[in-house]
Tab-separated table of C-alpha atoms in Angstrom:
chain	number	residue	atom	x	y	z
A	9	UNK	CA	-30.078	150.133	-46.165
A	10	UNK	CA	-30.193	153.874	-45.440
A	11	UNK	CA	-33.633	153.483	-43.728
A	12	UNK	CA	-32.361	150.454	-41.545
A	13	UNK	CA	-30.032	152.633	-39.349
A	14	UNK	CA	-32.982	154.671	-38.205
A	15	UNK	CA	-35.083	151.499	-37.136
A	16	UNK	CA	-31.951	150.511	-35.218
A	17	UNK	CA	-31.615	154.075	-33.723
A	18	UNK	CA	-35.433	153.697	-32.334
A	19	UNK	CA	-34.861	150.261	-31.156
A	20	UNK	CA	-31.960	151.484	-28.843
A	21	UNK	CA	-33.683	154.336	-27.849
A	22	UNK	CA	-36.628	152.344	-26.662
A	23	UNK	CA	-34.144	150.192	-24.777
A	24	UNK	CA	-32.819	153.070	-23.039
A	25	UNK	CA	-36.206	153.977	-21.909
A	26	UNK	CA	-36.855	150.411	-20.571
A	27	UNK	CA	-33.591	150.747	-18.788
A	28	UNK	CA	-34.422	154.134	-17.395
A	29	UNK	CA	-37.705	152.803	-16.029
A	30	UNK	CA	-35.887	149.739	-14.609
A	31	UNK	CA	-33.282	151.980	-12.621
A	32	UNK	CA	-36.080	154.060	-11.341
A	33	UNK	CA	-37.814	151.067	-10.079
A	34	UNK	CA	-34.568	149.582	-8.402
A	35	UNK	CA	-33.737	152.938	-6.775
A	36	UNK	CA	-37.212	153.102	-5.163
A	37	UNK	CA	-37.068	149.445	-4.111
A	38	UNK	CA	-33.597	148.888	-2.647
A	39	UNK	CA	-33.983	150.909	0.498
A	40	UNK	CA	-37.385	149.553	1.297
A	41	UNK	CA	-37.721	146.582	3.801
A	42	UNK	CA	-38.918	143.260	2.012
A	43	UNK	CA	-42.414	142.356	2.274
A	44	UNK	CA	-44.180	138.845	2.034
A	45	UNK	CA	-44.640	137.907	-1.483
A	46	UNK	CA	-48.560	137.072	-1.412
A	47	UNK	CA	-50.610	136.330	-4.354
A	48	UNK	CA	-53.354	138.702	-5.462
A	49	UNK	CA	-55.804	138.339	-8.559
A	50	UNK	CA	-54.814	141.934	-9.480
A	51	UNK	CA	-51.175	141.741	-8.831
A	52	UNK	CA	-49.137	144.220	-10.955
A	53	UNK	CA	-46.087	143.050	-13.197
A	54	UNK	CA	-42.974	142.443	-11.297
A	55	UNK	CA	-41.498	146.039	-10.360
A	56	UNK	CA	-38.158	144.875	-8.637
A	57	UNK	CA	-39.560	145.360	-4.997
A	58	UNK	CA	-37.735	143.321	-2.245
A	59	UNK	CA	-39.719	140.448	-1.215
A	60	UNK	CA	-39.451	137.645	1.628
A	61	UNK	CA	-40.698	134.107	1.156
A	62	UNK	CA	-41.591	132.980	4.729
A	63	UNK	CA	-42.776	129.323	4.826
A	64	UNK	CA	-41.822	128.677	1.131
A	65	UNK	CA	-40.360	125.331	0.206
A	66	UNK	CA	-39.139	123.774	-3.157
A	67	UNK	CA	-41.814	122.347	-5.193
A	68	UNK	CA	-39.732	120.813	-7.990
A	69	UNK	CA	-36.391	120.023	-9.540
A	70	UNK	CA	-33.845	122.972	-10.652
A	71	UNK	CA	-34.075	124.453	-14.217
A	72	UNK	CA	-30.768	125.536	-15.500
A	73	UNK	CA	-31.100	128.271	-18.054
A	74	UNK	CA	-28.260	128.166	-20.587
A	75	UNK	CA	-26.247	131.002	-22.102
A	76	UNK	CA	-26.564	133.222	-19.039
A	77	UNK	CA	-23.598	135.560	-19.059
A	78	UNK	CA	-21.931	137.179	-16.368
A	79	UNK	CA	-19.438	139.581	-18.041
A	80	UNK	CA	-17.958	137.379	-20.661
A	81	UNK	CA	-18.159	134.398	-18.688
A	82	UNK	CA	-21.076	131.805	-19.848
A	83	UNK	CA	-23.122	129.859	-17.483
A	84	UNK	CA	-26.399	128.867	-16.277
A	85	UNK	CA	-29.074	130.612	-13.921
A	86	UNK	CA	-30.452	128.062	-11.461
A	87	UNK	CA	-34.204	128.509	-11.297
A	88	UNK	CA	-36.586	126.490	-9.272
A	89	UNK	CA	-40.356	126.530	-8.646
A	90	UNK	CA	-41.208	127.090	-5.043
A	91	UNK	CA	-44.640	126.905	-3.201
A	92	UNK	CA	-45.269	129.745	-0.907
A	93	UNK	CA	-47.035	129.740	2.387
A	94	UNK	CA	-50.319	130.866	0.972
A	95	UNK	CA	-50.277	127.954	-1.527
A	96	UNK	CA	-49.209	130.160	-4.600
A	97	UNK	CA	-46.163	129.433	-6.877
A	98	UNK	CA	-43.025	131.527	-7.737
A	99	UNK	CA	-40.035	130.967	-9.642
A	100	UNK	CA	-36.827	131.411	-7.372
A	101	UNK	CA	-33.356	132.227	-8.930
A	102	UNK	CA	-31.095	130.419	-6.722
A	103	UNK	CA	-27.923	132.007	-8.425
A	104	UNK	CA	-25.486	131.758	-11.360
A	105	UNK	CA	-23.147	128.724	-12.031
A	106	UNK	CA	-20.178	128.936	-14.456
A	107	UNK	CA	-20.165	126.132	-17.327
A	108	UNK	CA	-18.026	123.128	-16.221
A	109	UNK	CA	-18.998	123.489	-12.633
A	110	UNK	CA	-21.410	120.968	-11.309
A	111	UNK	CA	-24.541	121.862	-9.525
A	112	UNK	CA	-24.082	121.410	-5.941
A	113	UNK	CA	-26.635	120.193	-3.640
A	114	UNK	CA	-28.686	123.076	-2.353
A	115	UNK	CA	-30.005	123.065	1.342
A	116	UNK	CA	-33.314	124.985	1.466
A	117	UNK	CA	-32.899	125.435	4.946
A	118	UNK	CA	-29.650	127.492	4.630
A	119	UNK	CA	-31.022	129.864	1.991
A	120	UNK	CA	-31.987	133.252	2.993
A	121	UNK	CA	-35.359	133.673	1.502
A	122	UNK	CA	-35.328	137.235	0.532
A	123	UNK	CA	-34.716	138.919	-2.881
A	124	UNK	CA	-36.124	141.119	-5.863
A	125	UNK	CA	-39.151	140.316	-7.837
A	126	UNK	CA	-38.198	140.918	-11.199
A	127	UNK	CA	-39.527	139.982	-14.895
A	128	UNK	CA	-38.807	136.595	-16.173
A	129	UNK	CA	-35.491	136.266	-18.104
A	130	UNK	CA	-35.787	137.052	-21.916
A	131	UNK	CA	-33.626	134.942	-24.089
A	132	UNK	CA	-33.352	135.305	-27.856
A	133	UNK	CA	-33.613	131.659	-29.033
A	134	UNK	CA	-33.317	130.286	-32.384
A	135	UNK	CA	-35.343	127.310	-33.961
A	136	UNK	CA	-34.466	124.039	-32.164
A	137	UNK	CA	-33.771	125.472	-28.891
A	138	UNK	CA	-34.992	123.481	-25.943
A	139	UNK	CA	-37.601	124.866	-23.827
A	140	UNK	CA	-38.411	122.999	-20.485
A	141	UNK	CA	-39.178	123.023	-16.874
A	142	UNK	CA	-36.174	121.099	-15.585
A	143	UNK	CA	-32.522	120.324	-16.368
A	144	UNK	CA	-30.485	122.528	-18.916
A	145	UNK	CA	-32.799	124.183	-21.253
A	146	UNK	CA	-32.551	127.185	-23.548
A	147	UNK	CA	-35.776	128.841	-22.417
A	148	UNK	CA	-38.316	128.645	-19.687
A	149	UNK	CA	-41.575	126.822	-20.610
A	150	UNK	CA	-44.035	128.597	-18.269
A	151	UNK	CA	-47.120	126.973	-19.868
A	152	UNK	CA	-45.604	123.456	-18.836
A	153	UNK	CA	-44.466	124.743	-15.226
A	154	UNK	CA	-48.202	125.942	-14.635
A	155	UNK	CA	-49.576	122.595	-15.701
A	156	UNK	CA	-47.088	120.549	-13.746
A	157	UNK	CA	-47.370	122.534	-10.561
A	158	UNK	CA	-51.147	123.677	-10.540
A	159	UNK	CA	-52.297	126.750	-8.362
A	160	UNK	CA	-51.931	130.568	-8.711
A	161	UNK	CA	-48.560	131.601	-10.182
A	162	UNK	CA	-46.736	134.880	-9.378
A	163	UNK	CA	-45.520	136.465	-12.437
A	164	UNK	CA	-41.625	136.931	-13.088
A	165	UNK	CA	-39.112	135.384	-10.862
A	166	UNK	CA	-37.551	136.369	-7.291
A	167	UNK	CA	-33.883	136.743	-7.554
A	168	UNK	CA	-32.264	135.854	-4.240
A	169	UNK	CA	-30.078	138.445	-2.628
A	170	UNK	CA	-27.684	136.017	-1.412
A	171	UNK	CA	-26.771	132.704	-3.223
A	172	UNK	CA	-24.720	129.641	-1.732
A	173	UNK	CA	-21.325	128.824	-2.698
A	174	UNK	CA	-20.397	128.091	-5.425
A	175	UNK	CA	-23.584	129.898	-6.935
A	176	UNK	CA	-23.159	133.644	-7.524
A	177	UNK	CA	-25.933	136.230	-7.007
A	178	UNK	CA	-27.401	137.216	-10.326
A	179	UNK	CA	-27.176	141.048	-10.590
A	180	UNK	CA	-30.104	143.100	-10.267
A	181	UNK	CA	-28.594	145.931	-12.027
A	182	UNK	CA	-28.388	145.845	-15.791
A	183	UNK	CA	-25.108	145.444	-17.461
A	184	UNK	CA	-25.935	148.042	-20.212
A	185	UNK	CA	-26.910	151.529	-18.523
A	186	UNK	CA	-29.192	153.670	-20.120
A	187	UNK	CA	-26.467	156.258	-21.300
A	188	UNK	CA	-24.900	153.424	-23.376
A	189	UNK	CA	-28.183	152.646	-25.242
A	190	UNK	CA	-28.592	156.500	-25.979
A	191	UNK	CA	-24.917	156.724	-27.235
A	192	UNK	CA	-25.845	153.567	-29.671
A	193	UNK	CA	-29.080	155.465	-30.741
A	194	UNK	CA	-27.093	158.617	-31.585
A	195	UNK	CA	-24.558	156.665	-33.616
A	196	UNK	CA	-27.143	154.637	-35.619
A	197	UNK	CA	-28.902	157.949	-36.346
A	198	UNK	CA	-25.798	159.582	-37.519
A	199	UNK	CA	-24.959	156.712	-39.679
A	200	UNK	CA	-28.405	156.955	-41.226
A	201	UNK	CA	-28.085	160.592	-42.115
A	202	UNK	CA	-24.569	160.056	-43.713
A	203	UNK	CA	-26.240	157.263	-45.860
A	204	UNK	CA	-28.986	159.478	-46.766
A	205	UNK	CA	-26.684	162.533	-47.718
A	206	UNK	CA	-24.607	159.904	-49.833
A	207	UNK	CA	-27.822	158.613	-51.714
A	208	UNK	CA	-28.650	162.117	-52.311
A	209	UNK	CA	-25.196	163.007	-53.627
A	210	UNK	CA	-25.275	159.690	-55.935
A	211	UNK	CA	-28.582	160.539	-57.263
A	212	UNK	CA	-27.546	164.337	-58.086
A	213	UNK	CA	-24.573	162.921	-60.032
A	214	UNK	CA	-26.709	160.418	-62.033
A	215	UNK	CA	-28.788	163.109	-63.171
A	216	UNK	CA	-26.035	165.466	-64.218
A	217	UNK	CA	-25.583	165.779	-68.073
A	218	UNK	CA	-22.624	164.066	-69.302
A	219	UNK	CA	-19.878	166.271	-71.174
């Protein structure tokens, strides 16, 4: 029990480092004009750059990723496979929809096909969670997506900058800033030190001769 807080402190520190790198990538990408997303065999990991999808069109039905929160409001992220003008495939985030609101018919011609190229959403799921390629799911089954839609696939997801009503743009900036994770790491570290001091004090008392 005394060692556990140190593991949690290290985890929060790692999360802070990841968020710092994310913000650095976003800061350098926001002011750069979007470029066409073109598949390359040696393409690097998604780095939040601004991309455009000229000539792209939907290749399949929408996938609704459950348990996607904006603040404290529960909803779904609307993700859809699109085929680009060079024949490659990319997963496009059309926007976020609150639970209880029906998915509207989205006109592809009305979309502004610009966005940020980001990593895939990472969801913590329990046994029995539904992973799939369409409809309401708990996780994205990328292997099944690649099998259903053959061709080269871009890693990650393109989060559109503008979503049609009633969808809302999925925020690019993380909800938790690095400073918050550093603060949590410091709290866990302090708790671990206090537990070690308490343990040391108890051991000393147990070895003191009784009178």
